[in-house]
Amino acid sequence: MGGRRRRAVPMGGGVGVRRRATPGLSRPPYPPVLVVHIVYRYISIIYKIKSVLTIIVGKLPKKNTTYGIREILRQRGKRHLILFELYVCGLPNEKEAIYGALDKWTAWETEFPVIAVAKALNILKQRKQWKRVIQVAKWMFGKGQGMTMGTFDTLLLAFDMDQRVDEAQSFWNMILHTHERSISRRLFSRMISIYAHHNMPHHIIEVFADMEELGVKPDEDTTRKVARAFKNVGETEKQQLVLDKYLSEWKYIHFKGERVRVRRKYSWNDD
């Protein structure tokens, strides 16, 4: 009865009693040196992969969407021009052969290659192959493509150089009725140059009347051609009116990076 009282032992066990670790809850952390080594290895592998891809594919463009689109269009345009050379340039000037080759050229394209055709027209224009320019332009218009002022100007020039004034006149009337309010001054000047080249003063005056009606101001060279046309038909008063209205006694030139006002060298009576 008077014996010793035993000391209560804690629930977690006494001194020297090892606790059982709960499986899957915690693991000892990795040493910092090992973590740094793993990260370094991953980075080096990524750089090696990038260098290999650069060698195989070539240098990738920066994150610039505009540059990427332009590069794609440039490469596609080169490919189209090579195919154009193979399919079209070596053919005779026959409508059926040219149209068939052009259809074959664009047969596998999902979209009409407007840019490539415009470049091809420019190349033919530089080579002065006017018959081929006319054929390609008419084929493109037949597809309902390329209806721009630049293409109209190229076709009118080709008509002029190939001595097809009647076709140029018919085409001009079509442009005038279809695109009356959007005809550029350059196109009016082109048509006046064609009529001046073939000595047709009355037609020059008609085109000039359309210019004035639409409010298109002629440039200096066109003004002189119109004044010369009035002179050739004997209307000297209208010649002087045109010169007074559109050709002043002074003109502006750029000299050493500045805009300078100078007097014209030739008198109006020289026209």
XYZ file of C-alpha atoms in Angstrom:
271
model
C 0.000 0.000 0.000
C 2.707 2.420 0.686
C 4.617 1.456 -2.537
C 6.155 3.797 -5.133
C 4.020 5.527 -7.753
C 5.105 4.904 -11.366
C 5.840 7.951 -13.553
C 3.460 8.277 -16.483
C 5.109 7.708 -19.874
C 4.161 10.199 -22.665
C 1.998 8.961 -25.506
C 4.696 9.532 -28.101
C 7.080 7.259 -26.283
C 9.824 7.977 -23.838
C 13.415 8.931 -24.314
C 15.210 6.715 -26.791
C 12.041 5.482 -28.456
C 12.245 5.996 -32.328
C 9.140 7.321 -34.062
C 7.936 5.652 -37.214
C 8.014 7.951 -40.251
C 4.728 8.229 -42.110
C 5.367 6.944 -45.647
C 4.924 9.438 -48.620
C 4.513 12.628 -46.591
C 7.970 14.151 -46.591
C 11.359 13.519 -48.168
C 14.703 15.006 -47.346
C 15.489 18.081 -49.609
C 18.014 17.844 -52.460
C 21.396 19.449 -51.868
C 21.680 22.945 -53.483
C 24.693 21.865 -55.516
C 22.694 19.077 -57.151
C 19.804 21.444 -57.999
C 22.157 23.931 -59.677
C 23.791 21.147 -61.659
C 20.434 19.830 -62.956
C 19.268 23.313 -64.016
C 22.561 23.937 -65.809
C 22.264 20.657 -67.714
C 18.714 21.476 -68.847
C 19.743 24.934 -70.108
C 22.732 23.549 -72.006
C 20.528 20.925 -73.690
C 18.027 23.600 -74.790
C 20.784 25.746 -76.323
C 22.233 22.747 -78.172
C 18.817 21.917 -79.660
C 18.359 25.543 -80.749
C 21.789 25.637 -82.428
C 21.088 22.408 -84.318
C 17.723 23.742 -85.548
C 19.403 26.978 -86.648
C 21.908 25.021 -88.718
C 19.200 22.873 -90.333
C 16.430 25.442 -90.872
C 18.362 28.683 -90.916
C 18.179 31.721 -88.702
C 14.638 32.171 -87.461
C 13.133 35.679 -87.727
C 12.404 37.702 -84.643
C 8.915 37.951 -83.266
C 7.786 40.388 -85.933
C 4.648 39.324 -87.748
C 5.091 41.857 -90.561
C 8.621 40.677 -91.314
C 7.506 37.052 -91.328
C 4.649 37.721 -93.765
C 6.883 39.751 -96.076
C 9.523 37.019 -96.072
C 6.938 34.364 -96.940
C 5.537 36.501 -99.761
C 9.037 37.205 -101.068
C 9.977 33.523 -101.181
C 6.628 32.626 -102.746
C 7.069 35.386 -105.337
C 10.493 34.011 -106.323
C 9.047 30.539 -106.774
C 6.190 31.896 -108.888
C 8.570 33.860 -111.105
C 10.715 30.774 -111.697
C 7.602 28.832 -112.726
C 6.548 31.766 -114.911
C 9.897 31.623 -116.717
C 9.538 27.875 -117.255
C 5.913 27.864 -118.368
C 5.368 31.148 -120.218
C 8.468 32.991 -121.405
C 9.590 30.414 -123.959
C 6.250 30.109 -125.748
C 5.229 31.642 -129.091
C 2.899 34.648 -129.173
C -0.288 32.619 -129.534
C -3.279 33.313 -127.339
C -4.245 29.666 -126.761
C -0.709 28.596 -125.856
C -0.158 31.543 -123.509
C -3.505 31.195 -121.738
C -3.021 27.437 -121.349
C 0.455 27.916 -119.872
C -0.816 30.594 -117.483
C -3.651 28.336 -116.333
C -1.126 25.556 -115.769
C 1.093 27.978 -113.853
C -1.669 28.797 -111.353
C -3.469 25.433 -111.324
C -2.136 24.302 -107.950
C -2.628 27.615 -106.144
C -5.422 28.041 -103.619
C -5.392 31.819 -104.173
C -4.670 33.792 -107.331
C -0.985 34.939 -107.276
C -1.639 38.644 -107.844
C 1.779 39.743 -106.549
C 3.631 37.258 -108.743
C 1.674 38.276 -111.854
C 2.387 41.957 -111.145
C 6.105 41.183 -110.841
C 5.986 39.144 -114.040
C 4.336 42.062 -115.861
C 7.046 44.379 -114.584
C 9.764 42.010 -115.852
C 8.107 41.772 -119.267
C 7.807 45.566 -119.308
C 11.534 45.947 -118.595
C 12.303 43.481 -121.393
C 9.943 45.446 -123.694
C 7.959 42.331 -124.595
C 4.807 44.308 -125.225
C 2.786 41.540 -126.895
C 3.392 39.267 -123.923
C 2.441 42.082 -121.511
C -0.883 42.477 -123.320
C -1.553 38.731 -123.258
C -0.771 38.303 -119.553
C -2.759 41.407 -118.554
C -5.825 40.341 -120.547
C -5.630 36.849 -119.069
C -5.492 38.308 -115.557
C -8.445 40.623 -116.225
C -10.359 37.630 -117.571
C -9.895 35.989 -114.159
C -11.344 39.089 -112.499
C -8.006 39.962 -110.879
C -5.523 42.839 -110.958
C -7.963 45.667 -111.673
C -5.612 48.399 -110.442
C -4.491 51.738 -111.877
C -0.913 50.483 -112.096
C -1.910 47.493 -114.240
C -4.125 49.725 -116.392
C -1.167 52.039 -116.960
C 1.104 49.129 -117.936
C -1.451 47.789 -120.416
C -2.014 51.229 -121.985
C 1.747 51.633 -122.393
C 1.938 48.205 -124.049
C -0.868 49.166 -126.450
C 1.023 52.345 -127.309
C 4.347 50.590 -127.895
C 2.691 47.839 -129.969
C 0.896 50.423 -132.149
C -2.580 49.364 -130.997
C -4.175 52.773 -130.618
C -7.706 51.518 -131.289
C -7.441 48.929 -128.504
C -5.988 51.557 -126.189
C -8.918 53.851 -126.950
C -11.494 51.104 -126.318
C -9.782 50.126 -123.086
C -9.652 53.762 -121.991
C -13.383 54.205 -122.596
C -14.036 51.121 -120.465
C -11.891 52.555 -117.651
C -13.621 55.925 -117.929
C -17.101 54.417 -117.610
C -16.195 51.905 -114.892
C -13.772 53.864 -112.676
C -14.780 57.422 -113.486
C -14.308 58.914 -110.004
C -11.106 57.058 -109.141
C -8.941 57.540 -112.241
C -5.527 58.838 -111.268
C -3.736 61.782 -112.857
C -1.037 59.397 -114.036
C -3.573 57.447 -116.104
C -4.924 60.641 -117.707
C -1.358 61.671 -118.514
C -0.679 58.251 -120.031
C -3.668 58.511 -122.364
C -2.741 62.051 -123.423
C 0.817 60.844 -124.108
C -0.552 58.039 -126.314
C -2.629 60.479 -128.367
C 0.294 62.909 -128.576
C 2.584 60.093 -129.708
C 0.216 59.270 -132.567
C -0.603 62.918 -133.385
C -4.277 62.929 -132.392
C -4.906 66.454 -130.999
C -8.707 66.220 -130.938
C -8.562 63.146 -128.699
C -6.105 64.949 -126.417
C -8.604 67.776 -125.995
C -11.376 65.278 -125.179
C -9.294 63.620 -122.450
C -8.368 67.045 -121.082
C -12.064 67.979 -120.925
C -12.707 64.837 -118.847
C -9.845 65.843 -116.546
C -11.325 69.268 -115.936
C -14.788 67.820 -115.385
C -13.455 65.429 -112.727
C -11.250 68.087 -111.127
C -7.920 66.420 -111.954
C -5.105 68.946 -112.325
C -2.591 68.097 -115.087
C 1.143 68.141 -114.467
C 3.557 70.383 -116.359
C 4.331 67.950 -119.185
C 0.652 67.141 -119.747
C -0.214 70.851 -119.730
C 2.289 71.524 -122.506
C 0.889 68.645 -124.596
C -2.661 69.956 -124.171
C -1.569 73.476 -125.094
C 0.212 72.129 -128.173
C -2.963 70.241 -129.151
C -5.039 73.454 -128.965
C -2.390 75.172 -131.069
C -2.491 72.413 -133.703
C -6.269 72.730 -134.094
C -5.993 76.519 -134.364
C -7.459 77.482 -130.969
C -4.684 79.749 -129.727
C -6.894 81.510 -127.174
C -7.635 78.240 -125.374
C -3.957 77.388 -125.592
C -3.098 80.555 -123.685
C -5.892 79.959 -121.173
C -4.567 76.478 -120.401
C -1.030 77.796 -119.937
C -2.192 80.660 -117.729
C -4.294 78.341 -115.582
C -1.989 75.371 -115.102
C 1.515 76.599 -115.960
C 2.770 79.543 -113.941
C 5.807 81.685 -114.704
C 7.587 80.256 -111.674
C 8.328 76.725 -110.583
C 9.800 75.053 -107.512
C 12.868 72.822 -107.530
C 14.854 71.088 -104.796
C 18.374 72.494 -104.440
C 20.737 71.276 -101.707
C 17.871 69.819 -99.715
C 15.704 72.957 -99.897
C 12.676 73.902 -101.989
C 13.642 76.873 -104.170
C 11.399 79.056 -106.355
C 12.908 79.779 -109.792
C 11.752 81.292 -113.067
C 11.043 78.958 -115.949
C 13.678 78.831 -118.683
C 11.369 78.636 -121.700
C 8.559 80.959 -122.604
C 5.056 79.716 -123.159
C 5.224 80.595 -126.860
C 7.778 77.806 -127.397
C 4.940 75.302 -127.259
